[in-house]
Each structure stands twice: as structure tokens, then as C-alpha cells.
Amino acid sequence: MADQQTAPMNGAPPDPGTPTIVELKKVNKSFGDKQVLFDIDLSVHSGEVVVVLGPSGSGKSTMCRTINRLEAINSGEIRVDGQLLPEEGKALAQLRAEVGMVFQSFNLFAHKSALENVTLGPMKVRKMSKSKAEEKGMALLRRVGVEDQAHKLPAQLSGGQQQRVAIARALAMDPKVLLFDEPTSALDPEMVNEVLDVMTDLVRAGMTMIVVTHEMGFARRAADRVVFMSDGRIVEQNDPDSFFDHPHTARAKDFLSKLLTH
């Protein structure tokens, strides 16, 4: 598909010297007899924000979860910062530390405080001392606006606060890329913006991000590139203004027309 190769960032292609942080080549994935990803090719460069859009069941979340092998692939290659994604073991754990993930359902440890959730990874994986990890953890909780909740358990926090703790936890590992899998879809409407504001701050700070979302305003405002998926394939990708104002494919036009009429 001709559209699949167009990948401008805000109207301009990435600088040739910008390193590729995530690369998927001919990635296929099936659940039993049902194939859900078909020959996915995608490159994400350092500092780039790629927002993945598409109807439910299009394969967006599955693609996102293959990047740190939460879902194993059937064929193809995935590289993170030039390294082939290992299949298992210590090498996979080390590479996963480079890929932060923020989930739809927060996935915080229920029996640990907000601060403990944030410090666990740096202490276990990076072997950071407890005092250093706590100092860093408090700074990150401050950055996402929940430092006053540091000693509360997840159940004592609102959904928006929990998701901001989850973002701080992902940042604590100093990842090379952050993956967001529908980070606002489990939130009450009034909590969505507090999470999107934190994500927008990360965009401004130059974080490399792949964001699966239904938040069209965020996609238009924050993305360097919009990737549109349908039926397990990347159908179209372009800078946000071009995608939203002049979609190339009938599938994207249909998707956008349904959004705009509701």
C-alpha cells in the first residue's frame, strides 16, 4: 500500500541522523486460527510521538504489546534501539526496562504505596539504593502532580491519580521509549485531561512515545505522526493535519466521518 511508506513528522520527514528507537519489520501475530497483525512495518525515531488510531479490533493494542513482547509474535522482527527483541530470559527483562509501558487499567501493585510502586523497578532492575530510588520517585510523583499521594495505596487514589502514578513508574526506569495502551479509556471524563496534560508535558520534553488512543484532540495536538490501523494492517500514516483534513483511504475517511458525526 502506497500510503504505508509515508511517514512525515509534522509535515517533514525525520532527520536522517535521528536514531531509530523502535522498528517492526513484517510482524505477524495470530491468536489461534485468527490472525490479528499482518506484515506490520513501522519505524519510530528518537523524540518522535506516534499516535496509533483505528476502530476497535484493528490490532492497535496488540501491536503495542508486541513491542516489549507482552505478546509474542509469530513472524517478523522487532528491534529496540537497534537490538533484536529477545524471546525470553534476562536479556528480555533488560530490554523491557528500556521500554516503559502505561496500561489502560493502571496495573499498579495493590499492596504497595504509590511511591513503592515507582521505586520498585529502579531498585530491583537498576540496583539503585532505596534512598536514591525514593528521592527520584518523589521527584517523578511531583512531576506528574501526585507527590501528596506518595504514601497512599492505589485503592485510595482516583483513576486519574493511579494513571499518573503509573506514568511516574514507567519514567522511573529512564526508558528509551514509552508505550501507552489506551491510557485514558478506563477513566471518568473529568480525569482524562489530567492524564493527557502529563502526556503533553512528556511530548514537550522530547520523550519518544507510541500512543494507542481514542483521544483525537490529543492525536492532532501532540502527534508527529498518526498511524491508522484497520483489520490488523497499517492502512495509512501521515502528519496529523494531513491525516485529519485529507485522509487518503476510504477506510480512514469512513472512520473519521463516524467520529465527526457523533
PDB file of C-alpha atoms in Angstrom:
ATOM      1  CA  MET A   1       0.000   0.000   0.000  1.00  0.00           C
ATOM      2  CA  ALA A   2       1.460   3.270  -1.085  1.00  0.00           C
ATOM      3  CA  ASP A   3       0.288   5.156   1.985  1.00  0.00           C
ATOM      4  CA  GLN A   4       2.156   2.845   4.294  1.00  0.00           C
ATOM      5  CA  GLN A   5       5.532   4.323   3.471  1.00  0.00           C
ATOM      6  CA  THR A   6       4.651   7.985   4.012  1.00  0.00           C
ATOM      7  CA  ALA A   7       5.903   8.948   7.445  1.00  0.00           C
ATOM      8  CA  PRO A   8       6.404  12.673   7.814  1.00  0.00           C
ATOM      9  CA  MET A   9       6.746  14.273  11.248  1.00  0.00           C
ATOM     10  CA  ASN A  10       4.625  17.409  11.361  1.00  0.00           C
ATOM     11  CA  GLY A  11       4.969  17.641   7.610  1.00  0.00           C
ATOM     12  CA  ALA A  12       8.699  16.875   7.455  1.00  0.00           C
ATOM     13  CA  PRO A  13      10.485  13.511   7.386  1.00  0.00           C
ATOM     14  CA  PRO A  14      12.755  12.657  10.326  1.00  0.00           C
ATOM     15  CA  ASP A  15      16.285  13.972  10.140  1.00  0.00           C
ATOM     16  CA  PRO A  16      18.402  11.200   8.559  1.00  0.00           C
ATOM     17  CA  GLY A  17      20.725  11.375  11.565  1.00  0.00           C
ATOM     18  CA  THR A  18      17.931  10.730  14.090  1.00  0.00           C
ATOM     19  CA  PRO A  19      18.303   7.220  15.512  1.00  0.00           C
ATOM     20  CA  THR A  20      15.509   4.701  15.086  1.00  0.00           C
ATOM     21  CA  ILE A  21      14.333   3.630  18.552  1.00  0.00           C
ATOM     22  CA  VAL A  22      11.643   1.108  17.593  1.00  0.00           C
ATOM     23  CA  GLU A  23      11.482  -0.861  14.371  1.00  0.00           C
ATOM     24  CA  LEU A  24       8.941  -3.504  13.356  1.00  0.00           C
ATOM     25  CA  LYS A  25       9.551  -5.458  10.153  1.00  0.00           C
ATOM     26  CA  LYS A  26       6.945  -7.763   8.616  1.00  0.00           C
ATOM     27  CA  VAL A  27       5.431  -8.531  12.033  1.00  0.00           C
ATOM     28  CA  ASN A  28       2.623 -11.089  12.029  1.00  0.00           C
ATOM     29  CA  LYS A  29       0.603 -12.212  15.027  1.00  0.00           C
ATOM     30  CA  SER A  30      -2.193 -14.735  15.440  1.00  0.00           C
ATOM     31  CA  PHE A  31      -4.320 -15.838  18.373  1.00  0.00           C
ATOM     32  CA  GLY A  32      -5.013 -19.471  17.485  1.00  0.00           C
ATOM     33  CA  ASP A  33      -6.522 -19.513  13.983  1.00  0.00           C
ATOM     34  CA  LYS A  34      -7.260 -15.795  13.965  1.00  0.00           C
ATOM     35  CA  GLN A  35      -4.551 -13.564  12.503  1.00  0.00           C
ATOM     36  CA  VAL A  36      -4.628 -10.118  14.133  1.00  0.00           C
ATOM     37  CA  LEU A  37      -1.499  -8.446  12.692  1.00  0.00           C
ATOM     38  CA  PHE A  38      -0.480  -8.663   9.036  1.00  0.00           C
ATOM     39  CA  ASP A  39       3.050  -7.713   7.889  1.00  0.00           C
ATOM     40  CA  ILE A  40       3.368  -4.661  10.153  1.00  0.00           C
ATOM     41  CA  ASP A  41       6.226  -2.335   9.166  1.00  0.00           C
ATOM     42  CA  LEU A  42       6.818   0.637  11.468  1.00  0.00           C
ATOM     43  CA  SER A  43       9.838   2.734  12.435  1.00  0.00           C
ATOM     44  CA  VAL A  44       9.767   5.249  15.285  1.00  0.00           C
ATOM     45  CA  HIS A  45      12.618   7.715  15.661  1.00  0.00           C
ATOM     46  CA  SER A  46      14.133   9.271  18.756  1.00  0.00           C
ATOM     47  CA  GLY A  47      11.937  12.057  20.111  1.00  0.00           C
ATOM     48  CA  GLU A  48       9.035  11.177  17.821  1.00  0.00           C
ATOM     49  CA  VAL A  49       5.451  10.895  19.066  1.00  0.00           C
ATOM     50  CA  VAL A  50       3.450   8.360  17.071  1.00  0.00           C
ATOM     51  CA  VAL A  51      -0.266   8.100  17.805  1.00  0.00           C
ATOM     52  CA  VAL A  52      -1.984   4.892  16.655  1.00  0.00           C
ATOM     53  CA  LEU A  53      -5.653   5.232  15.753  1.00  0.00           C
ATOM     54  CA  GLY A  54      -8.229   2.825  14.398  1.00  0.00           C
ATOM     55  CA  PRO A  55     -11.529   1.108  15.122  1.00  0.00           C
ATOM     56  CA  SER A  56     -11.872  -1.438  17.922  1.00  0.00           C
ATOM     57  CA  GLY A  57     -10.366  -4.761  16.917  1.00  0.00           C
ATOM     58  CA  SER A  58      -7.966  -3.204  14.419  1.00  0.00           C
ATOM     59  CA  GLY A  59      -4.866  -4.601  16.185  1.00  0.00           C
ATOM     60  CA  LYS A  60      -3.631  -1.339  17.764  1.00  0.00           C
ATOM     61  CA  SER A  61      -3.193  -2.650  21.313  1.00  0.00           C
ATOM     62  CA  THR A  62      -1.794  -5.981  20.141  1.00  0.00           C
ATOM     63  CA  MET A  63       0.848  -4.187  18.075  1.00  0.00           C
ATOM     64  CA  CYS A  64       1.729  -2.006  21.058  1.00  0.00           C
ATOM     65  CA  ARG A  65       2.064  -5.065  23.318  1.00  0.00           C
ATOM     66  CA  THR A  66       4.389  -6.869  20.896  1.00  0.00           C
ATOM     67  CA  ILE A  67       6.988  -4.086  21.243  1.00  0.00           C
ATOM     68  CA  ASN A  68       8.009  -5.317  24.695  1.00  0.00           C
ATOM     69  CA  ARG A  69       6.895  -8.893  23.989  1.00  0.00           C
ATOM     70  CA  LEU A  70       3.882  -8.885  26.268  1.00  0.00           C
ATOM     71  CA  GLU A  71       2.510 -10.575  23.156  1.00  0.00           C
ATOM     72  CA  ALA A  72       4.855 -12.934  21.305  1.00  0.00           C
ATOM     73  CA  ILE A  73       4.876 -12.585  17.519  1.00  0.00           C
ATOM     74  CA  ASN A  74       4.557 -15.420  15.001  1.00  0.00           C
ATOM     75  CA  SER A  75       6.986 -13.982  12.467  1.00  0.00           C
ATOM     76  CA  GLY A  76       8.915 -10.831  11.652  1.00  0.00           C
ATOM     77  CA  GLU A  77      11.424  -8.762  13.605  1.00  0.00           C
ATOM     78  CA  ILE A  78      11.170  -6.148  16.350  1.00  0.00           C
ATOM     79  CA  ARG A  79      14.178  -4.046  17.318  1.00  0.00           C
ATOM     80  CA  VAL A  80      14.506  -1.577  20.181  1.00  0.00           C
ATOM     81  CA  ASP A  81      17.386   0.871  19.786  1.00  0.00           C
ATOM     82  CA  GLY A  82      18.924  -1.448  17.195  1.00  0.00           C
ATOM     83  CA  GLN A  83      18.717  -4.588  19.338  1.00  0.00           C
ATOM     84  CA  LEU A  84      16.593  -7.525  18.285  1.00  0.00           C
ATOM     85  CA  LEU A  85      13.910  -8.156  20.905  1.00  0.00           C
ATOM     86  CA  PRO A  86      14.925 -11.322  22.789  1.00  0.00           C
ATOM     87  CA  GLU A  87      12.342 -14.069  23.213  1.00  0.00           C
ATOM     88  CA  GLU A  88      12.791 -14.664  26.942  1.00  0.00           C
ATOM     89  CA  GLY A  89      15.101 -14.628  29.941  1.00  0.00           C
ATOM     90  CA  LYS A  90      17.335 -11.966  31.425  1.00  0.00           C
ATOM     91  CA  ALA A  91      18.051 -10.291  28.078  1.00  0.00           C
ATOM     92  CA  LEU A  92      14.318  -9.710  27.564  1.00  0.00           C
ATOM     93  CA  ALA A  93      13.957  -8.303  31.094  1.00  0.00           C
ATOM     94  CA  GLN A  94      16.841  -5.899  30.428  1.00  0.00           C
ATOM     95  CA  LEU A  95      15.412  -4.732  27.116  1.00  0.00           C
ATOM     96  CA  ARG A  96      11.943  -4.372  28.643  1.00  0.00           C
ATOM     97  CA  ALA A  97      13.486  -1.932  31.115  1.00  0.00           C
ATOM     98  CA  GLU A  98      14.205   0.322  28.103  1.00  0.00           C
ATOM     99  CA  VAL A  99      10.532   0.242  27.045  1.00  0.00           C
ATOM    100  CA  GLY A 100       8.139   1.870  29.521  1.00  0.00           C
ATOM    101  CA  MET A 101       4.514   0.782  29.346  1.00  0.00           C
ATOM    102  CA  VAL A 102       1.384   2.516  30.619  1.00  0.00           C
ATOM    103  CA  PHE A 103      -1.718   0.324  30.542  1.00  0.00           C
ATOM    104  CA  GLN A 104      -5.415   1.014  30.246  1.00  0.00           C
ATOM    105  CA  SER A 105      -6.043  -0.489  33.693  1.00  0.00           C
ATOM    106  CA  PHE A 106      -3.036   1.088  35.528  1.00  0.00           C
ATOM    107  CA  ASN A 107      -1.620  -2.307  36.692  1.00  0.00           C
ATOM    108  CA  LEU A 108      -0.247  -0.910  39.943  1.00  0.00           C
ATOM    109  CA  PHE A 109       0.659  -3.272  42.782  1.00  0.00           C
ATOM    110  CA  ALA A 110      -2.375  -3.015  45.076  1.00  0.00           C
ATOM    111  CA  HIS A 111      -0.461  -3.728  48.310  1.00  0.00           C
ATOM    112  CA  LYS A 112       2.264  -1.135  47.667  1.00  0.00           C
ATOM    113  CA  SER A 113       2.060   2.629  48.088  1.00  0.00           C
ATOM    114  CA  ALA A 114       2.331   4.984  45.134  1.00  0.00           C
ATOM    115  CA  LEU A 115       5.973   5.665  45.996  1.00  0.00           C
ATOM    116  CA  GLU A 116       6.744   1.947  46.423  1.00  0.00           C
ATOM    117  CA  ASN A 117       5.226   1.251  43.002  1.00  0.00           C
ATOM    118  CA  VAL A 118       7.544   3.846  41.468  1.00  0.00           C
ATOM    119  CA  THR A 119      10.724   2.759  43.289  1.00  0.00           C
ATOM    120  CA  LEU A 120      10.377  -1.000  42.801  1.00  0.00           C
ATOM    121  CA  GLY A 121      11.787  -1.142  39.256  1.00  0.00           C
ATOM    122  CA  PRO A 122      14.841   1.068  39.826  1.00  0.00           C
ATOM    123  CA  MET A 123      15.745  -0.904  42.973  1.00  0.00           C
ATOM    124  CA  LYS A 124      15.180  -4.386  41.516  1.00  0.00           C
ATOM    125  CA  VAL A 125      16.324  -3.911  37.916  1.00  0.00           C
ATOM    126  CA  ARG A 126      18.694  -0.935  38.065  1.00  0.00           C
ATOM    127  CA  LYS A 127      20.024  -1.909  41.530  1.00  0.00           C
ATOM    128  CA  MET A 128      19.517   1.624  42.797  1.00  0.00           C
ATOM    129  CA  SER A 129      19.730   2.218  46.540  1.00  0.00           C
ATOM    130  CA  LYS A 130      16.450   2.715  48.377  1.00  0.00           C
ATOM    131  CA  SER A 131      17.269   6.308  49.328  1.00  0.00           C
ATOM    132  CA  LYS A 132      18.227   7.232  45.749  1.00  0.00           C
ATOM    133  CA  ALA A 133      15.155   5.468  44.342  1.00  0.00           C
ATOM    134  CA  GLU A 134      12.878   7.270  46.802  1.00  0.00           C
ATOM    135  CA  GLU A 135      14.442  10.638  46.012  1.00  0.00           C
ATOM    136  CA  LYS A 136      13.928  10.002  42.302  1.00  0.00           C
ATOM    137  CA  GLY A 137      10.445   8.576  42.907  1.00  0.00           C
ATOM    138  CA  MET A 138       9.301  11.665  44.795  1.00  0.00           C
ATOM    139  CA  ALA A 139      10.654  13.910  42.048  1.00  0.00           C
ATOM    140  CA  LEU A 140       8.667  11.927  39.469  1.00  0.00           C
ATOM    141  CA  LEU A 141       5.480  11.954  41.557  1.00  0.00           C
ATOM    142  CA  ARG A 142       5.951  15.724  41.831  1.00  0.00           C
ATOM    143  CA  ARG A 143       6.397  15.917  38.060  1.00  0.00           C
ATOM    144  CA  VAL A 144       3.058  14.192  37.442  1.00  0.00           C
ATOM    145  CA  GLY A 145       1.309  16.169  40.200  1.00  0.00           C
ATOM    146  CA  VAL A 146       0.648  13.493  42.832  1.00  0.00           C
ATOM    147  CA  GLU A 147       3.504  13.902  45.315  1.00  0.00           C
ATOM    148  CA  ASP A 148       0.954  14.442  48.104  1.00  0.00           C
ATOM    149  CA  GLN A 149      -0.385  10.917  47.422  1.00  0.00           C
ATOM    150  CA  ALA A 150       3.013   9.202  47.735  1.00  0.00           C
ATOM    151  CA  HIS A 151       2.160   7.050  50.755  1.00  0.00           C
ATOM    152  CA  LYS A 152      -1.361   6.041  49.757  1.00  0.00           C
ATOM    153  CA  LEU A 153      -2.302   2.668  48.309  1.00  0.00           C
ATOM    154  CA  PRO A 154      -3.762   2.570  44.771  1.00  0.00           C
ATOM    155  CA  ALA A 155      -7.266   1.863  46.129  1.00  0.00           C
ATOM    156  CA  GLN A 156      -7.122   5.221  47.958  1.00  0.00           C
ATOM    157  CA  LEU A 157      -6.431   7.105  44.703  1.00  0.00           C
ATOM    158  CA  SER A 158      -8.721   8.251  41.913  1.00  0.00           C
ATOM    159  CA  GLY A 159      -8.311   6.638  38.497  1.00  0.00           C
ATOM    160  CA  GLY A 160      -6.549   9.730  37.187  1.00  0.00           C
ATOM    161  CA  GLN A 161      -4.126   9.710  40.122  1.00  0.00           C
ATOM    162  CA  GLN A 162      -3.442   5.997  39.644  1.00  0.00           C
ATOM    163  CA  GLN A 163      -2.654   6.508  35.972  1.00  0.00           C
ATOM    164  CA  ARG A 164      -0.311   9.387  36.791  1.00  0.00           C
ATOM    165  CA  VAL A 165       1.488   7.127  39.299  1.00  0.00           C
ATOM    166  CA  ALA A 166       1.711   4.512  36.542  1.00  0.00           C
ATOM    167  CA  ILE A 167       3.343   7.090  34.242  1.00  0.00           C
ATOM    168  CA  ALA A 168       5.813   8.018  37.006  1.00  0.00           C
ATOM    169  CA  ARG A 169       6.574   4.313  37.474  1.00  0.00           C
ATOM    170  CA  ALA A 170       7.328   3.939  33.750  1.00  0.00           C
ATOM    171  CA  LEU A 171       9.536   7.059  33.769  1.00  0.00           C
ATOM    172  CA  ALA A 172      11.485   5.804  36.791  1.00  0.00           C
ATOM    173  CA  MET A 173      13.302   3.294  34.568  1.00  0.00           C
ATOM    174  CA  ASP A 174      14.584   6.064  32.234  1.00  0.00           C
ATOM    175  CA  PRO A 175      13.091   4.261  29.238  1.00  0.00           C
ATOM    176  CA  LYS A 176      14.136   4.940  25.649  1.00  0.00           C
ATOM    177  CA  VAL A 177      10.502   4.812  24.567  1.00  0.00           C
ATOM    178  CA  LEU A 178       7.155   4.973  26.360  1.00  0.00           C
ATOM    179  CA  LEU A 179       4.208   2.884  25.157  1.00  0.00           C
ATOM    180  CA  PHE A 180       0.701   3.986  26.094  1.00  0.00           C
ATOM    181  CA  ASP A 181      -2.086   1.457  25.537  1.00  0.00           C
ATOM    182  CA  GLU A 182      -5.355   3.430  25.666  1.00  0.00           C
ATOM    183  CA  PRO A 183      -4.239   5.195  28.870  1.00  0.00           C
ATOM    184  CA  THR A 184      -7.449   7.210  29.351  1.00  0.00           C
ATOM    185  CA  SER A 185     -10.145   4.734  28.303  1.00  0.00           C
ATOM    186  CA  ALA A 186     -10.788   3.446  31.850  1.00  0.00           C
ATOM    187  CA  LEU A 187     -11.061   6.957  33.302  1.00  0.00           C
ATOM    188  CA  ASP A 188     -14.081   9.097  34.110  1.00  0.00           C
ATOM    189  CA  PRO A 189     -14.295  12.009  31.652  1.00  0.00           C
ATOM    190  CA  GLU A 190     -13.178  14.621  34.194  1.00  0.00           C
ATOM    191  CA  MET A 191      -9.975  12.658  34.862  1.00  0.00           C
ATOM    192  CA  VAL A 192      -8.955  12.279  31.214  1.00  0.00           C
ATOM    193  CA  ASN A 193      -7.442  15.746  30.877  1.00  0.00           C
ATOM    194  CA  GLU A 194      -5.222  15.429  33.959  1.00  0.00           C
ATOM    195  CA  VAL A 195      -3.570  12.386  32.348  1.00  0.00           C
ATOM    196  CA  LEU A 196      -3.412  13.950  28.862  1.00  0.00           C
ATOM    197  CA  ASP A 197      -1.770  17.041  30.404  1.00  0.00           C
ATOM    198  CA  VAL A 198       1.023  14.875  31.842  1.00  0.00           C
ATOM    199  CA  MET A 199       1.438  13.145  28.476  1.00  0.00           C
ATOM    200  CA  THR A 200       1.578  16.520  26.706  1.00  0.00           C
ATOM    201  CA  ASP A 201       4.347  17.616  29.093  1.00  0.00           C
ATOM    202  CA  LEU A 202       6.298  14.467  28.145  1.00  0.00           C
ATOM    203  CA  VAL A 203       5.856  15.344  24.466  1.00  0.00           C
ATOM    204  CA  ARG A 204       7.297  18.801  25.131  1.00  0.00           C
ATOM    205  CA  ALA A 205      10.216  17.213  26.998  1.00  0.00           C
ATOM    206  CA  GLY A 206      11.121  15.188  23.886  1.00  0.00           C
ATOM    207  CA  MET A 207      10.124  11.701  25.069  1.00  0.00           C
ATOM    208  CA  THR A 208       9.811   9.075  22.338  1.00  0.00           C
ATOM    209  CA  MET A 209       6.215   7.843  22.581  1.00  0.00           C
ATOM    210  CA  ILE A 210       3.870   5.383  20.892  1.00  0.00           C
ATOM    211  CA  VAL A 211       0.314   6.111  21.979  1.00  0.00           C
ATOM    212  CA  VAL A 212      -2.726   3.945  21.235  1.00  0.00           C
ATOM    213  CA  THR A 213      -5.713   6.152  21.974  1.00  0.00           C
ATOM    214  CA  HIS A 214      -9.213   7.277  21.027  1.00  0.00           C
ATOM    215  CA  GLU A 215      -8.410  10.858  22.072  1.00  0.00           C
ATOM    216  CA  MET A 216      -8.498  12.660  18.717  1.00  0.00           C
ATOM    217  CA  GLY A 217      -7.711  16.080  20.192  1.00  0.00           C
ATOM    218  CA  PHE A 218      -4.507  14.726  21.735  1.00  0.00           C
ATOM    219  CA  ALA A 219      -3.605  12.997  18.465  1.00  0.00           C
ATOM    220  CA  ARG A 220      -3.986  16.195  16.492  1.00  0.00           C
ATOM    221  CA  ARG A 221      -2.217  18.360  19.039  1.00  0.00           C
ATOM    222  CA  ALA A 222       0.629  16.143  20.211  1.00  0.00           C
ATOM    223  CA  ALA A 223       1.497  13.645  17.473  1.00  0.00           C
ATOM    224  CA  ASP A 224       4.315  13.984  14.986  1.00  0.00           C
ATOM    225  CA  ARG A 225       2.689  11.181  13.044  1.00  0.00           C
ATOM    226  CA  VAL A 226      -0.667   9.441  13.040  1.00  0.00           C
ATOM    227  CA  VAL A 227      -0.695   5.738  12.169  1.00  0.00           C
ATOM    228  CA  PHE A 228      -4.138   4.446  11.195  1.00  0.00           C
ATOM    229  CA  MET A 229      -4.830   0.717  11.531  1.00  0.00           C
ATOM    230  CA  SER A 230      -7.728  -1.384  10.329  1.00  0.00           C
ATOM    231  CA  ASP A 231      -8.181  -5.172  10.272  1.00  0.00           C
ATOM    232  CA  GLY A 232      -4.665  -5.825  11.548  1.00  0.00           C
ATOM    233  CA  ARG A 233      -2.902  -3.683   8.963  1.00  0.00           C
ATOM    234  CA  ILE A 234      -1.380  -0.218   8.832  1.00  0.00           C
ATOM    235  CA  VAL A 235      -3.618   1.394   6.241  1.00  0.00           C
ATOM    236  CA  GLU A 236      -2.332   4.947   6.299  1.00  0.00           C
ATOM    237  CA  GLN A 237       0.139   7.189   8.126  1.00  0.00           C
ATOM    238  CA  ASN A 238       0.770  10.883   7.879  1.00  0.00           C
ATOM    239  CA  ASP A 239       1.246  14.071   9.883  1.00  0.00           C
ATOM    240  CA  PRO A 240      -1.866  14.897  11.961  1.00  0.00           C
ATOM    241  CA  ASP A 241      -3.202  17.796   9.892  1.00  0.00           C
ATOM    242  CA  SER A 242      -2.908  15.838   6.652  1.00  0.00           C
ATOM    243  CA  PHE A 243      -4.490  12.745   8.178  1.00  0.00           C
ATOM    244  CA  PHE A 244      -7.451  14.520   9.764  1.00  0.00           C
ATOM    245  CA  ASP A 245      -8.088  17.029   6.968  1.00  0.00           C
ATOM    246  CA  HIS A 246      -7.197  14.930   3.915  1.00  0.00           C
ATOM    247  CA  PRO A 247      -7.275  11.189   4.672  1.00  0.00           C
ATOM    248  CA  HIS A 248      -6.119   9.153   1.663  1.00  0.00           C
ATOM    249  CA  THR A 249      -8.004   5.898   2.103  1.00  0.00           C
ATOM    250  CA  ALA A 250     -11.715   5.112   2.106  1.00  0.00           C
ATOM    251  CA  ARG A 251     -11.260   3.237   5.400  1.00  0.00           C
ATOM    252  CA  ALA A 252      -9.763   6.284   7.153  1.00  0.00           C
ATOM    253  CA  LYS A 253     -12.396   8.611   5.660  1.00  0.00           C
ATOM    254  CA  ASP A 254     -15.145   6.318   6.958  1.00  0.00           C
ATOM    255  CA  PHE A 255     -13.547   6.134  10.428  1.00  0.00           C
ATOM    256  CA  LEU A 256     -13.206   9.918  10.684  1.00  0.00           C
ATOM    257  CA  SER A 257     -16.694  10.642   9.318  1.00  0.00           C
ATOM    258  CA  LYS A 258     -18.243   8.453  12.036  1.00  0.00           C
ATOM    259  CA  LEU A 259     -16.287  10.308  14.715  1.00  0.00           C
ATOM    260  CA  LEU A 260     -17.246  13.714  13.429  1.00  0.00           C
ATOM    261  CA  THR A 261     -20.983  12.968  13.175  1.00  0.00           C
ATOM    262  CA  HIS A 262     -21.362  11.812  16.807  1.00  0.00           C
TER     263      HIS A 262
END
